[in-house]
PDB file of C-alpha atoms in Angstrom:
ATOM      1  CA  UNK A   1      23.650   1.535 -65.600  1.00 65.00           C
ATOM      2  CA  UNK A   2      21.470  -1.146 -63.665  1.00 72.00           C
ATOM      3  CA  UNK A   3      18.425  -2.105 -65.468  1.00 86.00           C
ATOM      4  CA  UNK A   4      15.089  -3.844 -63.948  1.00 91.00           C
ATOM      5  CA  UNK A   5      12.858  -5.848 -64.822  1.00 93.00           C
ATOM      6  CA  UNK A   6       9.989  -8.176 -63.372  1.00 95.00           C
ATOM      7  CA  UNK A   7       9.419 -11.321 -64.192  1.00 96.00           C
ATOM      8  CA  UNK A   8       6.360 -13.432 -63.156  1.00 96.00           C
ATOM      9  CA  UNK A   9       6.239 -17.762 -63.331  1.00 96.00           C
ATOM     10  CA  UNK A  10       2.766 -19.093 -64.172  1.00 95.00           C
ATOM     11  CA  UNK A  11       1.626 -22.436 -64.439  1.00 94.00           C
ATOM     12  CA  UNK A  12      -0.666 -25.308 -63.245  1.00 93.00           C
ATOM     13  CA  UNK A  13       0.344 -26.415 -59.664  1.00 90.00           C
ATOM     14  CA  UNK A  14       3.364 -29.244 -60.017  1.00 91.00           C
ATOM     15  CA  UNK A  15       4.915 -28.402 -63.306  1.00 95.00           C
ATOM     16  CA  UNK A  16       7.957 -26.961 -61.647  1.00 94.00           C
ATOM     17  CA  UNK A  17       8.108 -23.209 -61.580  1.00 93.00           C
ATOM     18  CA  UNK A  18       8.888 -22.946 -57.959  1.00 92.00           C
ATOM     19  CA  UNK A  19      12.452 -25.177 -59.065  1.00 94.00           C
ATOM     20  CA  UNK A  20      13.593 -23.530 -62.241  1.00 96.00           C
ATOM     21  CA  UNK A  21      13.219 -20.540 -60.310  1.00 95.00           C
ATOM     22  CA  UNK A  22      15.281 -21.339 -57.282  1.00 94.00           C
ATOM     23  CA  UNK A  23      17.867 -23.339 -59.815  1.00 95.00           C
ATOM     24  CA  UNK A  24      18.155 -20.314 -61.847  1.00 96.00           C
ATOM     25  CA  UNK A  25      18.766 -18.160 -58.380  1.00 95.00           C
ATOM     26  CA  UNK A  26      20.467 -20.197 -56.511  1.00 93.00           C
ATOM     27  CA  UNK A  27      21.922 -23.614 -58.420  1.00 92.00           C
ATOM     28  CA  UNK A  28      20.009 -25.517 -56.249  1.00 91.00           C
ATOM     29  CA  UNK A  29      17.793 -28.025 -57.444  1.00 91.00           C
ATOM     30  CA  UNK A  30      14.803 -28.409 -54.873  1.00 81.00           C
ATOM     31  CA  UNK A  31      13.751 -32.705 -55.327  1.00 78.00           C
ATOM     32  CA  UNK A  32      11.100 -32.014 -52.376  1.00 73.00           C
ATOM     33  CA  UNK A  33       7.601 -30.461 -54.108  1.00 62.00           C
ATOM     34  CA  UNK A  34       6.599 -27.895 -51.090  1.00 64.00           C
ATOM     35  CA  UNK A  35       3.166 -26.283 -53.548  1.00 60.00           C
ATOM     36  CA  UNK A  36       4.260 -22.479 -53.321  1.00 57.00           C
ATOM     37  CA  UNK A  37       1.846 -19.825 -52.197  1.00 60.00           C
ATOM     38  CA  UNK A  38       3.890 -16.939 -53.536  1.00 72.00           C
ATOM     39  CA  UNK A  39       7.635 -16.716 -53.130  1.00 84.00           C
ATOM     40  CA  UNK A  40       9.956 -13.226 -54.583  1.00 90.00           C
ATOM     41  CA  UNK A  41      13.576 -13.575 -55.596  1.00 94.00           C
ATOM     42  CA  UNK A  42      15.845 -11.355 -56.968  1.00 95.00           C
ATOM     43  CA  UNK A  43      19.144 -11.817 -59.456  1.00 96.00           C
ATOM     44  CA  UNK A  44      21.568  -9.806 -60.803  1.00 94.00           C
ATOM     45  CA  UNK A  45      22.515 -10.710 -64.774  1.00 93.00           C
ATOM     46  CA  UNK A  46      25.199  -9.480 -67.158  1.00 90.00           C
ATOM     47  CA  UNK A  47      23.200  -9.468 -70.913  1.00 88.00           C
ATOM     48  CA  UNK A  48      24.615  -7.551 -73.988  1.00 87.00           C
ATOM     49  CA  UNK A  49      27.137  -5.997 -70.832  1.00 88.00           C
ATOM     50  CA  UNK A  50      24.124  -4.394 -69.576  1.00 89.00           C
ATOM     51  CA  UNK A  51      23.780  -5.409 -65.872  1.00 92.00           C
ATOM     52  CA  UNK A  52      19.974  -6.132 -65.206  1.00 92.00           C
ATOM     53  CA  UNK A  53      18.315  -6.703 -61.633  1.00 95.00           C
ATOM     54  CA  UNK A  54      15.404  -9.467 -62.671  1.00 96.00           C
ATOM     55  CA  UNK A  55      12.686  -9.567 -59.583  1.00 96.00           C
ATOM     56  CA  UNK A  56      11.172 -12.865 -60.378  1.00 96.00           C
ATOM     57  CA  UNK A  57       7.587 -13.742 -59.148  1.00 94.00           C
ATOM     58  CA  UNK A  58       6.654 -17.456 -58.376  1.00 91.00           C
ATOM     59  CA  UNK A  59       2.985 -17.815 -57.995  1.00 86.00           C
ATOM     60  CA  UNK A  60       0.912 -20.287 -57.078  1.00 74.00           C
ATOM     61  CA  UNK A  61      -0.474 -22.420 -59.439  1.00 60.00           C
ATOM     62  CA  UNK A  62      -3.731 -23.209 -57.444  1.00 55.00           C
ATOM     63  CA  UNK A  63      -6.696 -20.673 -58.225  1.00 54.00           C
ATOM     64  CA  UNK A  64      -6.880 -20.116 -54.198  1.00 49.00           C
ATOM     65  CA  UNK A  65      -4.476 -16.991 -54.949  1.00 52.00           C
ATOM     66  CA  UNK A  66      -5.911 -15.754 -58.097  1.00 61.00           C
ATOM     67  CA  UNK A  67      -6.689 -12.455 -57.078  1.00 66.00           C
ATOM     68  CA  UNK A  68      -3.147 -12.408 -55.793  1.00 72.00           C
ATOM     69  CA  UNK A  69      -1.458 -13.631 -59.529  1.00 72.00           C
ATOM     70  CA  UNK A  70      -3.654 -11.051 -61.178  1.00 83.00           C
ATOM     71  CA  UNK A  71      -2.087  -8.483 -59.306  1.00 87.00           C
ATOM     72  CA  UNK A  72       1.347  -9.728 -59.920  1.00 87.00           C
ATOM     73  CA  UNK A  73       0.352  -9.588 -63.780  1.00 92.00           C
ATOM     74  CA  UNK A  74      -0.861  -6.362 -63.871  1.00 93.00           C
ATOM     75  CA  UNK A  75       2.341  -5.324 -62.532  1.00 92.00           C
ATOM     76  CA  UNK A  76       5.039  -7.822 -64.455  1.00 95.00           C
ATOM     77  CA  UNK A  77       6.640  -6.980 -67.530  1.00 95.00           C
ATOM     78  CA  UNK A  78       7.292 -10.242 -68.810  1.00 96.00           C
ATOM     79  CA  UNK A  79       6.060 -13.636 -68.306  1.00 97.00           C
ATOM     80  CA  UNK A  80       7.292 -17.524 -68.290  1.00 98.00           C
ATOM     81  CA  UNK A  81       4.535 -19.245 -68.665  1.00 98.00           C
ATOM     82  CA  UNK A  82       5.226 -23.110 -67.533  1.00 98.00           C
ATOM     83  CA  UNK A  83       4.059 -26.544 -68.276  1.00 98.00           C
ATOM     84  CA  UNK A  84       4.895 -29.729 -68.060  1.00 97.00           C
ATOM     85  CA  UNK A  85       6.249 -32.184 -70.883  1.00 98.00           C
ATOM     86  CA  UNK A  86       4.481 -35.210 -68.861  1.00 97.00           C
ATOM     87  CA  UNK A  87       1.358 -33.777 -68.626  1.00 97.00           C
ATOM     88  CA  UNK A  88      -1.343 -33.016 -71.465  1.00 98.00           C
ATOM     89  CA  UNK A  89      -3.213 -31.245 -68.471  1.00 98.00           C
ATOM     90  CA  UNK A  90      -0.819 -28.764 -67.837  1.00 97.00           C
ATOM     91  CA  UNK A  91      -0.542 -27.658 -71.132  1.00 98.00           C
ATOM     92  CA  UNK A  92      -4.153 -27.302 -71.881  1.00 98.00           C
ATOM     93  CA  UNK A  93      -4.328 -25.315 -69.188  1.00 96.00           C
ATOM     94  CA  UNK A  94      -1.580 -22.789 -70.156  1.00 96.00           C
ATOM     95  CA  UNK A  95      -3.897 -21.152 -73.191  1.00 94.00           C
ATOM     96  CA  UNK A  96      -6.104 -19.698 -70.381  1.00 93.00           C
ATOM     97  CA  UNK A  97      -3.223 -18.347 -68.679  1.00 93.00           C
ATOM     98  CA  UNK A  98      -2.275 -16.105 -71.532  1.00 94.00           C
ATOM     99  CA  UNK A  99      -5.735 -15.160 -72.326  1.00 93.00           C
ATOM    100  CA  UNK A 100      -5.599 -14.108 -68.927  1.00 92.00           C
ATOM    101  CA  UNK A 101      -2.699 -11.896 -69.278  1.00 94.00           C
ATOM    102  CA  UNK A 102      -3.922 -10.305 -71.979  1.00 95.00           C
ATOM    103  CA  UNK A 103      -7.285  -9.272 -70.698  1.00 93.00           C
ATOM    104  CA  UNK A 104      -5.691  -7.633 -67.336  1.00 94.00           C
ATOM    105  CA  UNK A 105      -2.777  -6.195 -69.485  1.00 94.00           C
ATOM    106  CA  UNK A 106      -5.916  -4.757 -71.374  1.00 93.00           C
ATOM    107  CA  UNK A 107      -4.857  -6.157 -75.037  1.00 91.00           C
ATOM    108  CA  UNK A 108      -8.055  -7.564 -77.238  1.00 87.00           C
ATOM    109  CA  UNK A 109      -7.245 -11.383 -78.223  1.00 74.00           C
ATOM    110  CA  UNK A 110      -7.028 -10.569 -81.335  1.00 76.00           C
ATOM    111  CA  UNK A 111      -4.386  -7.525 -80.922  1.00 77.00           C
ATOM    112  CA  UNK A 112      -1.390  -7.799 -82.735  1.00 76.00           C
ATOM    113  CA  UNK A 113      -0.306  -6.125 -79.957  1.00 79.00           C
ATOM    114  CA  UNK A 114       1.325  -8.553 -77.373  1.00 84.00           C
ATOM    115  CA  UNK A 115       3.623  -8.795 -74.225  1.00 93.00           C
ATOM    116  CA  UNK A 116       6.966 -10.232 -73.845  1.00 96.00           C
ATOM    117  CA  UNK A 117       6.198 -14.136 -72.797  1.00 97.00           C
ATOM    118  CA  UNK A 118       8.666 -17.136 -73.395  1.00 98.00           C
ATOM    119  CA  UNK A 119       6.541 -20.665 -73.210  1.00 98.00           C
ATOM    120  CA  UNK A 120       8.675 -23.102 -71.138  1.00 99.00           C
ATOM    121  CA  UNK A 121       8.232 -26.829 -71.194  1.00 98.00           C
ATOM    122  CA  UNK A 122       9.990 -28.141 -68.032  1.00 97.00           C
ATOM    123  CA  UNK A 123      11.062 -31.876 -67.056  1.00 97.00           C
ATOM    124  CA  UNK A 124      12.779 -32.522 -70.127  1.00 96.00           C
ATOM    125  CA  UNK A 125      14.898 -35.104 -67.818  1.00 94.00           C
ATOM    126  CA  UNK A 126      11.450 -37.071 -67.176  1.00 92.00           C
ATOM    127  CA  UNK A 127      10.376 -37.277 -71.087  1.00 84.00           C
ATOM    128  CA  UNK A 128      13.464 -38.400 -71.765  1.00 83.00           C
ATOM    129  CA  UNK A 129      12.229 -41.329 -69.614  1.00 82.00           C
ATOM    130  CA  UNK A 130       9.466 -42.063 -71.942  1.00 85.00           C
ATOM    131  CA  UNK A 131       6.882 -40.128 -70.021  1.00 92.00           C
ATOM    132  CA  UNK A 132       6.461 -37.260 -72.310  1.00 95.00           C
ATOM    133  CA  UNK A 133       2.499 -36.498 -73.396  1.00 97.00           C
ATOM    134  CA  UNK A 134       3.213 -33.214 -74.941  1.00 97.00           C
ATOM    135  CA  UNK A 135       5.155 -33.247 -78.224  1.00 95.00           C
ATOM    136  CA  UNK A 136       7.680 -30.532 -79.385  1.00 96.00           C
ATOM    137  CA  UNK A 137       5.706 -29.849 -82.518  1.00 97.00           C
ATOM    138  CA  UNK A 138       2.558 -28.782 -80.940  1.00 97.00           C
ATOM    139  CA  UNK A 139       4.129 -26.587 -78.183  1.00 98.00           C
ATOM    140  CA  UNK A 140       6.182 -25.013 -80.875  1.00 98.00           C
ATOM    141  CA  UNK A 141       3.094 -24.198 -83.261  1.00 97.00           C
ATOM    142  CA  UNK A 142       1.413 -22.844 -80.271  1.00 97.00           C
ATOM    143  CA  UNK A 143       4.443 -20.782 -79.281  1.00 96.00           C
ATOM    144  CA  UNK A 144       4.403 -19.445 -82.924  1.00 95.00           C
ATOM    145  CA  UNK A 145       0.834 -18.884 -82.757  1.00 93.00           C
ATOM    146  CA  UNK A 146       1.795 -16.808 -79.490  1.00 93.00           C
ATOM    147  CA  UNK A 147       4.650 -14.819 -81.462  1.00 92.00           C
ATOM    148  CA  UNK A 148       7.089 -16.081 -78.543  1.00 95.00           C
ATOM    149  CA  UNK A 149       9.767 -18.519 -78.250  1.00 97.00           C
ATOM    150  CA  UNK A 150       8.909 -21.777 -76.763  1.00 98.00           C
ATOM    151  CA  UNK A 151      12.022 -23.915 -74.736  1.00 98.00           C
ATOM    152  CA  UNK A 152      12.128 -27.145 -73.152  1.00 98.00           C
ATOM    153  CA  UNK A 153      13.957 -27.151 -69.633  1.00 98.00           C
ATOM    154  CA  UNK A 154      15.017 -29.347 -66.975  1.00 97.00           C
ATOM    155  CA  UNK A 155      15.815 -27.706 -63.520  1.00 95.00           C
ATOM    156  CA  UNK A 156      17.098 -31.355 -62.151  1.00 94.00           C
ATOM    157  CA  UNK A 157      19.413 -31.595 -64.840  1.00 95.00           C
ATOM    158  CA  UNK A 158      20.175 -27.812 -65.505  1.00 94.00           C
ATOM    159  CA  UNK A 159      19.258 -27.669 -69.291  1.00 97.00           C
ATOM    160  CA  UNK A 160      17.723 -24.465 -70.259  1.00 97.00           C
ATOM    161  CA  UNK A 161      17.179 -22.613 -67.363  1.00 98.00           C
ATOM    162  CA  UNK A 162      19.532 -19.559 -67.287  1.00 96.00           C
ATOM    163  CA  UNK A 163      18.383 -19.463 -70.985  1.00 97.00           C
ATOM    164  CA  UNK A 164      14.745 -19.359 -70.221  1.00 98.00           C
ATOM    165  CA  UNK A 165      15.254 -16.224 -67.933  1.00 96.00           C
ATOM    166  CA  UNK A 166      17.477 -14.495 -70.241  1.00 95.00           C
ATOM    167  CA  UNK A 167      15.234 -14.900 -72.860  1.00 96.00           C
ATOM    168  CA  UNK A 168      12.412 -13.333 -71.597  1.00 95.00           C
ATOM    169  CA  UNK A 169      14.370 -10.310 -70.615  1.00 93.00           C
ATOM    170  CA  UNK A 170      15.441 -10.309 -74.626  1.00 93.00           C
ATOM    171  CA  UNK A 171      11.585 -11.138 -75.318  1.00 92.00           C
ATOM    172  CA  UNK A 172      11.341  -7.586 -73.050  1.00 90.00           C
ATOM    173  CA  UNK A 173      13.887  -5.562 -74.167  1.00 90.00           C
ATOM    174  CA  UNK A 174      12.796  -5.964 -78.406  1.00 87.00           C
ATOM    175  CA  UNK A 175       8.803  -5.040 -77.011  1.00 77.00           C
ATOM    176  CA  UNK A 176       9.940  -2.122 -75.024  1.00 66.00           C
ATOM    177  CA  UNK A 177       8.752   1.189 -76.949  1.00 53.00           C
ATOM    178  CA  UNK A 178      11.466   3.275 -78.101  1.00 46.00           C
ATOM    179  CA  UNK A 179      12.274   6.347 -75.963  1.00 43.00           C
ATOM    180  CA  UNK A 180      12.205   9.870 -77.248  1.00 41.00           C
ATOM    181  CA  UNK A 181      14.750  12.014 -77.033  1.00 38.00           C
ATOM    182  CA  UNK A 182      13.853  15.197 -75.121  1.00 40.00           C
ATOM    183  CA  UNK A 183      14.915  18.985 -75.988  1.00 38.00           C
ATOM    184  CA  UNK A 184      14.566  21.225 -73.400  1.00 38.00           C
ATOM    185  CA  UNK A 185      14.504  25.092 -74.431  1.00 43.00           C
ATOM    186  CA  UNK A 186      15.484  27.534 -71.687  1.00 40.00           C
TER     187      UNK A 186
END
């Protein structure tokens, strides 16, 4: 039995969504930074022996397609939200993003009630290099301030991509409501 489920990227324009994306999809890395309007890909994964179909949305990260991302929102089930580990900016602009999500999802900010998000720092590879401005302690208390799990990723080097996108379909599959079994009487 094939499963699906829709996943939508969000981040600040640059941080790399648009290349763990096609890495995870395709194994490509793409060097060349081509700022995305909205692009749709679909993959077929094996998790737990369950085959899934994941239809991933990339959207832009400018707010000239807002209306556009808030659509895809409404209509995604669960959500990487991206930043960058060399830039502050990115990050501080990733608390709006969830906000966001909760207020077209329709959950108060102060719920307990959530949705199935994985926080993603991406070019591990560069802060390596010494350009990191975003330290693995704060990114982790926000991510347990969230309730979600927070991972650090490289899509030039390949280091926590495929993990990224598998765990937000686990993220997914432990916030999907139980179904009820149904008794018919004839």
């Amino acid at each position: 039995m094939r499963k699906q489920h829709t996943i939508v990227v969000l981040g600040s324009g640059g941080v790399g969504k648009s290349a763990l994306t096609v890495k995870f999809v395709s194994g490509k890395f793409v060097e060349k930074y081509d700022p995305t309007i909205e692009d749709f890909y679909r993959k077929d994964v094996l998790i737990d022996g369950v085959r899934h179909t994941l239809e991933i949305l990339d959207t832009a990260g400018t707010e000239q397609f807002s209306s556009l991302r808030d659509l895809y929102i409404l209509n995604g089930q669960c959500f990487l939200i991206v930043y960058s580990l060399t830039s502050m900016q990115t990050f501080n602009e990733i608390r709006g993003m969830r906000d966001n999500i909760l207020r077209i999802k329709g959950i108060p900010p102060n719920s307990t009630q959530t949705v199935p998000i994985v926080l993603v720092g991406n070019k591990v590879d560069l802060a390596m290099e010494d350009r990191r401005e975003v330290n693995r302690s704060e990114a982790e208390d926000l991510a347990a301030h969230w309730c979600c799990p927070h991972l650090e990723t490289s899509a030039r080097d390949e280091i926590g991509v495929n993990e990224a996108f598998i765990e937000v379909v686990n993220q997914m599959l432990l916030h999907r409501p139980k179904s009820r079994s149904v008794c018919s009487v004839l």
